Amino acid sequence: MNAQMGLNVLILAGSRPGRPDPMAQAAGISHKAMLPVCGVPMISRVITALQAVAGIGRIAVCIERPEVLSGAVPDNVTFIPPAAGPSASVMRALDTLGTPLLVTTADHALLQPDWVRAFVQGAQDSGCDVAAGIAMEPDILRDVPGTRRTMIRLADGAFSGCNMFLFRTPAACGVIRLWQKLEADRKHPFRMARTLGAGILLRFILRRLTRADVCRRIGQLSHARVAMIPLPDGRAAVDVDKPADLELVTRLLSATPAA
């Protein structure tokens, strides 16, 4: 990554209104971002990994109460208040930080600088406006056997998301607007189906839908070039959503020195 490019980063660390995170509740803290893993808050691990990547510019954290992160983030980290939902929060960050903007989450406790470098380079090579990091099922089974991840099964292989997104150009706003529409319709499956189109849903049901098909359809709807970037390490698909994830991440960090 070019050190001149000034890639800004947004870390999503907020809690859903009226829905305390059960992991945070169990630990007696207000936000999961502060959950300690091997004695270090998860968000501190994420920031440390990002700071080790040449070319990273400003790091901003989206959270409703910045004071809860006191002592866990460097003084040069800035804060952006959340909007009504993740998509609106990312749009707000784009308005503030511009593109290119890397987005990840505070519970990505295993995040490694090499993963970020590989993801950004892959997105640049693709020439896309928006990229999403994914891990393919064989890599997940190889690197974290026995873990349970949410898999999306398509004709050209199953994969899991890696909580890494790159909004490379201003055209990325079209993808966020589409995301906002789908987010608003999440309780109305027929509206979502109408937006995506019957053809793509039918191909998904018949297992004929490929990653390229998905990217092409999102691109048609958003007027942006979209890419999925497979990461070489299956651990990139692991975030801390449940106690089993915390146990897994703790075991992996205890056994393997950080890259």
mmCIF file of C-alpha atoms in Angstrom:
data_model
loop_
_atom_site.group_PDB
_atom_site.id
_atom_site.type_symbol
_atom_site.label_atom_id
_atom_site.label_comp_id
_atom_site.label_asym_id
_atom_site.label_seq_id
_atom_site.Cartn_x
_atom_site.Cartn_y
_atom_site.Cartn_z
ATOM 1 C CA MET A 1 0.000 0.000 0.000
ATOM 2 C CA ASN A 2 1.301 3.425 -0.939
ATOM 3 C CA ALA A 3 2.306 5.342 2.179
ATOM 4 C CA GLN A 4 1.123 8.515 0.455
ATOM 5 C CA MET A 5 -2.423 7.343 0.074
ATOM 6 C CA GLY A 6 -3.590 8.103 3.607
ATOM 7 C CA LEU A 7 -6.077 5.280 4.044
ATOM 8 C CA ASN A 8 -8.465 6.308 6.813
ATOM 9 C CA VAL A 9 -10.164 3.692 8.975
ATOM 10 C CA LEU A 10 -13.513 3.432 10.721
ATOM 11 C CA ILE A 11 -13.930 0.945 13.574
ATOM 12 C CA LEU A 12 -17.548 0.148 14.404
ATOM 13 C CA ALA A 13 -17.757 -0.227 18.196
ATOM 14 C CA GLY A 14 -21.234 0.901 19.219
ATOM 15 C CA SER A 15 -24.086 -1.036 20.801
ATOM 16 C CA ARG A 16 -27.556 -1.382 19.343
ATOM 17 C CA PRO A 17 -30.032 0.952 21.098
ATOM 18 C CA GLY A 18 -32.018 -0.877 23.744
ATOM 19 C CA ARG A 19 -30.187 -4.151 23.109
ATOM 20 C CA PRO A 20 -27.202 -4.572 25.451
ATOM 21 C CA ASP A 21 -24.660 -6.997 24.077
ATOM 22 C CA PRO A 22 -24.841 -10.283 26.019
ATOM 23 C CA MET A 23 -21.047 -10.697 25.905
ATOM 24 C CA ALA A 24 -20.586 -7.262 27.467
ATOM 25 C CA GLN A 25 -23.272 -7.958 30.053
ATOM 26 C CA ALA A 26 -21.658 -11.223 31.073
ATOM 27 C CA ALA A 27 -18.331 -9.440 31.565
ATOM 28 C CA GLY A 28 -19.895 -6.575 33.533
ATOM 29 C CA ILE A 29 -18.948 -3.905 30.986
ATOM 30 C CA SER A 30 -21.027 -1.543 28.877
ATOM 31 C CA HIS A 31 -19.529 -2.298 25.446
ATOM 32 C CA LYS A 32 -18.139 -5.450 23.898
ATOM 33 C CA ALA A 33 -15.254 -3.425 22.437
ATOM 34 C CA MET A 34 -13.710 -3.354 25.916
ATOM 35 C CA LEU A 35 -13.929 -7.114 26.428
ATOM 36 C CA PRO A 36 -10.440 -8.273 27.449
ATOM 37 C CA VAL A 37 -8.778 -10.997 25.402
ATOM 38 C CA CYS A 38 -5.585 -12.290 27.028
ATOM 39 C CA GLY A 39 -5.709 -9.184 29.188
ATOM 40 C CA VAL A 40 -6.041 -6.661 26.337
ATOM 41 C CA PRO A 41 -9.324 -4.981 25.264
ATOM 42 C CA MET A 42 -10.390 -6.164 21.832
ATOM 43 C CA ILE A 43 -10.476 -2.669 20.389
ATOM 44 C CA SER A 44 -6.887 -2.090 21.513
ATOM 45 C CA ARG A 45 -5.830 -5.176 19.579
ATOM 46 C CA VAL A 46 -7.617 -3.940 16.453
ATOM 47 C CA ILE A 47 -5.993 -0.512 16.643
ATOM 48 C CA THR A 48 -2.534 -1.978 17.245
ATOM 49 C CA ALA A 49 -2.869 -4.135 14.126
ATOM 50 C CA LEU A 50 -4.036 -1.189 12.028
ATOM 51 C CA GLN A 51 -1.246 1.071 13.230
ATOM 52 C CA ALA A 52 1.293 -1.489 12.024
ATOM 53 C CA VAL A 53 0.118 -1.041 8.408
ATOM 54 C CA ALA A 54 2.032 1.542 6.388
ATOM 55 C CA GLY A 55 -0.226 4.126 4.784
ATOM 56 C CA ILE A 56 -2.945 4.098 7.432
ATOM 57 C CA GLY A 57 -4.127 7.644 8.067
ATOM 58 C CA ARG A 58 -6.742 8.674 10.604
ATOM 59 C CA ILE A 59 -8.376 6.034 12.755
ATOM 60 C CA ALA A 60 -11.903 6.855 13.890
ATOM 61 C CA VAL A 61 -14.146 4.869 16.211
ATOM 62 C CA CYS A 62 -17.922 4.937 15.851
ATOM 63 C CA ILE A 63 -19.385 4.691 19.339
ATOM 64 C CA GLU A 64 -22.123 6.521 21.234
ATOM 65 C CA ARG A 65 -20.101 6.950 24.429
ATOM 66 C CA PRO A 66 -16.395 7.556 23.711
ATOM 67 C CA GLU A 67 -15.615 7.812 27.415
ATOM 68 C CA VAL A 68 -16.075 4.057 27.864
ATOM 69 C CA LEU A 69 -12.902 3.546 25.815
ATOM 70 C CA SER A 70 -10.790 5.711 28.100
ATOM 71 C CA GLY A 71 -7.317 4.233 28.409
ATOM 72 C CA ALA A 72 -7.908 1.656 25.675
ATOM 73 C CA VAL A 73 -7.311 3.799 22.577
ATOM 74 C CA PRO A 74 -4.492 6.210 21.683
ATOM 75 C CA ASP A 75 -5.035 9.948 22.027
ATOM 76 C CA ASN A 76 -4.878 10.449 18.245
ATOM 77 C CA VAL A 77 -7.949 8.265 17.637
ATOM 78 C CA THR A 78 -11.017 10.338 16.802
ATOM 79 C CA PHE A 79 -14.669 9.531 17.422
ATOM 80 C CA ILE A 80 -17.738 9.623 15.205
ATOM 81 C CA PRO A 81 -21.208 9.324 16.765
ATOM 82 C CA PRO A 82 -23.313 6.485 15.371
ATOM 83 C CA ALA A 83 -26.265 7.168 13.114
ATOM 84 C CA ALA A 84 -29.461 5.142 12.760
ATOM 85 C CA GLY A 85 -27.922 1.794 11.871
ATOM 86 C CA PRO A 86 -24.542 0.561 10.604
ATOM 87 C CA SER A 87 -25.071 1.707 7.015
ATOM 88 C CA ALA A 88 -25.953 5.262 8.074
ATOM 89 C CA SER A 89 -22.958 5.307 10.410
ATOM 90 C CA VAL A 90 -20.632 4.346 7.558
ATOM 91 C CA MET A 91 -22.200 7.014 5.343
ATOM 92 C CA ARG A 92 -21.591 9.587 8.075
ATOM 93 C CA ALA A 93 -17.974 8.466 8.316
ATOM 94 C CA LEU A 94 -17.552 8.779 4.547
ATOM 95 C CA ASP A 95 -18.856 12.341 4.746
ATOM 96 C CA THR A 96 -16.266 13.076 7.445
ATOM 97 C CA LEU A 97 -13.253 11.015 6.364
ATOM 98 C CA GLY A 98 -13.753 10.643 2.624
ATOM 99 C CA THR A 99 -12.468 7.802 0.465
ATOM 100 C CA PRO A 100 -10.626 5.519 0.533
ATOM 101 C CA LEU A 101 -12.086 4.316 3.829
ATOM 102 C CA LEU A 102 -11.411 0.951 5.448
ATOM 103 C CA VAL A 103 -14.180 -0.261 7.761
ATOM 104 C CA THR A 104 -13.821 -3.001 10.364
ATOM 105 C CA THR A 105 -15.255 -3.879 13.766
ATOM 106 C CA ALA A 106 -14.004 -3.650 17.336
ATOM 107 C CA ASP A 107 -14.581 -7.376 17.933
ATOM 108 C CA HIS A 108 -12.085 -8.426 15.236
ATOM 109 C CA ALA A 109 -9.626 -9.410 17.957
ATOM 110 C CA LEU A 110 -7.435 -11.592 15.715
ATOM 111 C CA LEU A 111 -6.890 -8.873 13.107
ATOM 112 C CA GLN A 112 -3.381 -9.005 11.630
ATOM 113 C CA PRO A 113 -1.535 -6.317 9.631
ATOM 114 C CA ASP A 114 -0.841 -8.818 6.840
ATOM 115 C CA TRP A 115 -4.548 -9.422 6.382
ATOM 116 C CA VAL A 116 -5.177 -5.704 5.986
ATOM 117 C CA ARG A 117 -2.336 -5.369 3.471
ATOM 118 C CA ALA A 118 -3.551 -8.349 1.435
ATOM 119 C CA PHE A 119 -7.132 -7.094 1.445
ATOM 120 C CA VAL A 120 -6.273 -3.543 0.390
ATOM 121 C CA GLN A 121 -3.890 -4.773 -2.323
ATOM 122 C CA GLY A 122 -6.504 -7.187 -3.648
ATOM 123 C CA ALA A 123 -9.101 -4.421 -3.779
ATOM 124 C CA GLN A 124 -6.701 -2.119 -5.606
ATOM 125 C CA ASP A 125 -5.801 -4.819 -8.109
ATOM 126 C CA SER A 126 -9.500 -5.460 -8.807
ATOM 127 C CA GLY A 127 -10.152 -1.817 -9.673
ATOM 128 C CA CYS A 128 -13.380 -1.878 -7.659
ATOM 129 C CA ASP A 129 -15.174 0.970 -5.908
ATOM 130 C CA VAL A 130 -16.163 -1.207 -2.938
ATOM 131 C CA ALA A 131 -14.602 -4.417 -1.653
ATOM 132 C CA ALA A 132 -15.619 -6.925 0.994
ATOM 133 C CA GLY A 133 -13.143 -9.309 2.590
ATOM 134 C CA ILE A 134 -14.168 -12.957 2.724
ATOM 135 C CA ALA A 135 -12.629 -16.257 3.814
ATOM 136 C CA MET A 136 -13.341 -19.393 1.814
ATOM 137 C CA GLU A 137 -14.622 -22.475 3.633
ATOM 138 C CA PRO A 138 -11.548 -24.674 2.935
ATOM 139 C CA ASP A 139 -9.271 -22.023 4.451
ATOM 140 C CA ILE A 140 -11.496 -21.681 7.521
ATOM 141 C CA LEU A 141 -11.572 -25.461 8.013
ATOM 142 C CA ARG A 142 -7.787 -25.591 7.637
ATOM 143 C CA ASP A 143 -6.934 -22.718 9.977
ATOM 144 C CA VAL A 144 -9.707 -22.935 12.586
ATOM 145 C CA PRO A 145 -11.043 -26.488 12.432
ATOM 146 C CA GLY A 146 -14.159 -27.051 14.467
ATOM 147 C CA THR A 147 -15.257 -23.417 14.543
ATOM 148 C CA ARG A 148 -18.820 -22.552 13.577
ATOM 149 C CA ARG A 149 -19.055 -19.610 11.208
ATOM 150 C CA THR A 150 -22.011 -18.334 9.192
ATOM 151 C CA MET A 151 -21.421 -19.567 5.649
ATOM 152 C CA ILE A 152 -22.871 -18.253 2.422
ATOM 153 C CA ARG A 153 -23.027 -21.161 -0.011
ATOM 154 C CA LEU A 154 -22.778 -20.279 -3.693
ATOM 155 C CA ALA A 155 -22.069 -22.268 -6.841
ATOM 156 C CA ASP A 156 -18.344 -21.453 -6.719
ATOM 157 C CA GLY A 157 -17.821 -22.225 -3.041
ATOM 158 C CA ALA A 158 -18.922 -21.355 0.468
ATOM 159 C CA PHE A 159 -17.445 -18.407 2.326
ATOM 160 C CA SER A 160 -17.801 -16.321 5.458
ATOM 161 C CA GLY A 161 -17.449 -12.570 5.848
ATOM 162 C CA CYS A 162 -14.357 -11.104 7.516
ATOM 163 C CA ASN A 163 -15.722 -7.784 8.824
ATOM 164 C CA MET A 164 -13.457 -5.841 6.481
ATOM 165 C CA PHE A 165 -14.781 -3.464 3.851
ATOM 166 C CA LEU A 166 -12.992 -0.954 1.677
ATOM 167 C CA PHE A 167 -14.859 2.011 0.206
ATOM 168 C CA ARG A 168 -12.264 3.055 -2.357
ATOM 169 C CA THR A 169 -13.960 5.784 -4.383
ATOM 170 C CA PRO A 170 -16.867 8.247 -4.080
ATOM 171 C CA ALA A 171 -18.981 5.816 -6.144
ATOM 172 C CA ALA A 172 -19.057 3.659 -2.999
ATOM 173 C CA CYS A 173 -21.892 5.850 -1.719
ATOM 174 C CA GLY A 174 -24.219 4.039 -4.114
ATOM 175 C CA VAL A 175 -23.516 0.745 -2.378
ATOM 176 C CA ILE A 176 -24.196 2.298 1.020
ATOM 177 C CA ARG A 177 -27.514 3.707 -0.209
ATOM 178 C CA LEU A 178 -28.461 0.207 -1.401
ATOM 179 C CA TRP A 179 -27.339 -1.188 1.971
ATOM 180 C CA GLN A 180 -29.556 1.373 3.733
ATOM 181 C CA LYS A 181 -32.547 0.325 1.652
ATOM 182 C CA LEU A 182 -31.996 -3.365 2.405
ATOM 183 C CA GLU A 183 -31.422 -2.560 6.069
ATOM 184 C CA ALA A 184 -34.721 -0.665 6.203
ATOM 185 C CA ASP A 185 -36.513 -3.622 4.560
ATOM 186 C CA ARG A 186 -34.838 -6.360 6.647
ATOM 187 C CA LYS A 187 -38.183 -7.220 8.312
ATOM 188 C CA HIS A 188 -39.947 -7.336 4.944
ATOM 189 C CA PRO A 189 -38.437 -10.202 2.899
ATOM 190 C CA PHE A 190 -40.652 -9.580 -0.107
ATOM 191 C CA ARG A 191 -39.446 -5.994 -0.377
ATOM 192 C CA MET A 192 -35.849 -7.175 -0.190
ATOM 193 C CA ALA A 193 -36.563 -9.803 -2.818
ATOM 194 C CA ARG A 194 -38.118 -7.183 -5.080
ATOM 195 C CA THR A 195 -35.032 -4.996 -4.715
ATOM 196 C CA LEU A 196 -32.542 -7.774 -5.470
ATOM 197 C CA GLY A 197 -34.627 -9.303 -8.228
ATOM 198 C CA ALA A 198 -36.310 -12.680 -8.603
ATOM 199 C CA GLY A 199 -33.640 -14.007 -10.963
ATOM 200 C CA ILE A 200 -30.776 -13.712 -8.514
ATOM 201 C CA LEU A 201 -32.844 -15.246 -5.700
ATOM 202 C CA LEU A 202 -33.856 -18.172 -7.890
ATOM 203 C CA ARG A 203 -30.229 -18.831 -8.860
ATOM 204 C CA PHE A 204 -29.281 -18.727 -5.180
ATOM 205 C CA ILE A 205 -31.967 -21.281 -4.285
ATOM 206 C CA LEU A 206 -30.832 -23.532 -7.145
ATOM 207 C CA ARG A 207 -27.168 -23.122 -6.112
ATOM 208 C CA ARG A 208 -26.300 -21.568 -9.472
ATOM 209 C CA LEU A 209 -25.365 -18.156 -8.123
ATOM 210 C CA THR A 210 -21.662 -17.243 -8.117
ATOM 211 C CA ARG A 211 -19.712 -14.522 -6.326
ATOM 212 C CA ALA A 212 -19.303 -12.734 -9.640
ATOM 213 C CA ASP A 213 -23.094 -12.789 -10.121
ATOM 214 C CA VAL A 214 -23.616 -11.233 -6.681
ATOM 215 C CA CYS A 215 -21.047 -8.499 -7.306
ATOM 216 C CA ARG A 216 -22.493 -7.788 -10.741
ATOM 217 C CA ARG A 217 -26.049 -7.446 -9.396
ATOM 218 C CA ILE A 218 -25.009 -5.169 -6.533
ATOM 219 C CA GLY A 219 -23.059 -3.133 -9.062
ATOM 220 C CA GLN A 220 -26.118 -2.807 -11.302
ATOM 221 C CA LEU A 221 -28.249 -1.609 -8.403
ATOM 222 C CA SER A 222 -25.664 0.756 -6.941
ATOM 223 C CA HIS A 223 -23.833 1.954 -10.071
ATOM 224 C CA ALA A 224 -20.524 0.939 -8.526
ATOM 225 C CA ARG A 225 -17.902 -1.734 -9.141
ATOM 226 C CA VAL A 226 -18.014 -4.322 -6.369
ATOM 227 C CA ALA A 227 -15.540 -7.074 -5.505
ATOM 228 C CA MET A 228 -15.214 -9.837 -2.939
ATOM 229 C CA ILE A 229 -11.593 -10.338 -1.916
ATOM 230 C CA PRO A 230 -10.716 -13.784 -0.509
ATOM 231 C CA LEU A 231 -8.153 -13.583 2.283
ATOM 232 C CA PRO A 232 -5.554 -16.342 2.575
ATOM 233 C CA ASP A 233 -5.995 -16.977 6.313
ATOM 234 C CA GLY A 234 -9.215 -18.581 7.524
ATOM 235 C CA ARG A 235 -8.783 -16.953 10.950
ATOM 236 C CA ALA A 236 -9.825 -13.671 9.340
ATOM 237 C CA ALA A 237 -13.444 -14.883 9.495
ATOM 238 C CA VAL A 238 -13.391 -15.136 13.296
ATOM 239 C CA ASP A 239 -14.929 -12.358 15.365
ATOM 240 C CA VAL A 240 -16.180 -12.486 18.955
ATOM 241 C CA ASP A 241 -19.953 -12.845 18.896
ATOM 242 C CA LYS A 242 -20.462 -15.560 21.514
ATOM 243 C CA PRO A 243 -18.619 -17.223 24.415
ATOM 244 C CA ALA A 244 -17.274 -19.992 22.153
ATOM 245 C CA ASP A 245 -15.670 -17.325 19.943
ATOM 246 C CA LEU A 246 -13.989 -15.737 22.948
ATOM 247 C CA GLU A 247 -12.635 -19.108 24.022
ATOM 248 C CA LEU A 248 -11.366 -19.794 20.498
ATOM 249 C CA VAL A 249 -9.728 -16.389 20.082
ATOM 250 C CA THR A 250 -8.089 -16.638 23.501
ATOM 251 C CA ARG A 251 -6.688 -20.062 22.628
ATOM 252 C CA LEU A 252 -5.375 -18.913 19.262
ATOM 253 C CA LEU A 253 -3.719 -15.799 20.683
ATOM 254 C CA SER A 254 -2.193 -17.772 23.530
ATOM 255 C CA ALA A 255 -0.737 -20.342 21.114
ATOM 256 C CA THR A 256 0.471 -18.082 18.315
ATOM 257 C CA PRO A 257 2.492 -14.852 18.611
ATOM 258 C CA ALA A 258 0.952 -11.844 16.860
ATOM 259 C CA ALA A 259 2.194 -11.343 13.289
#
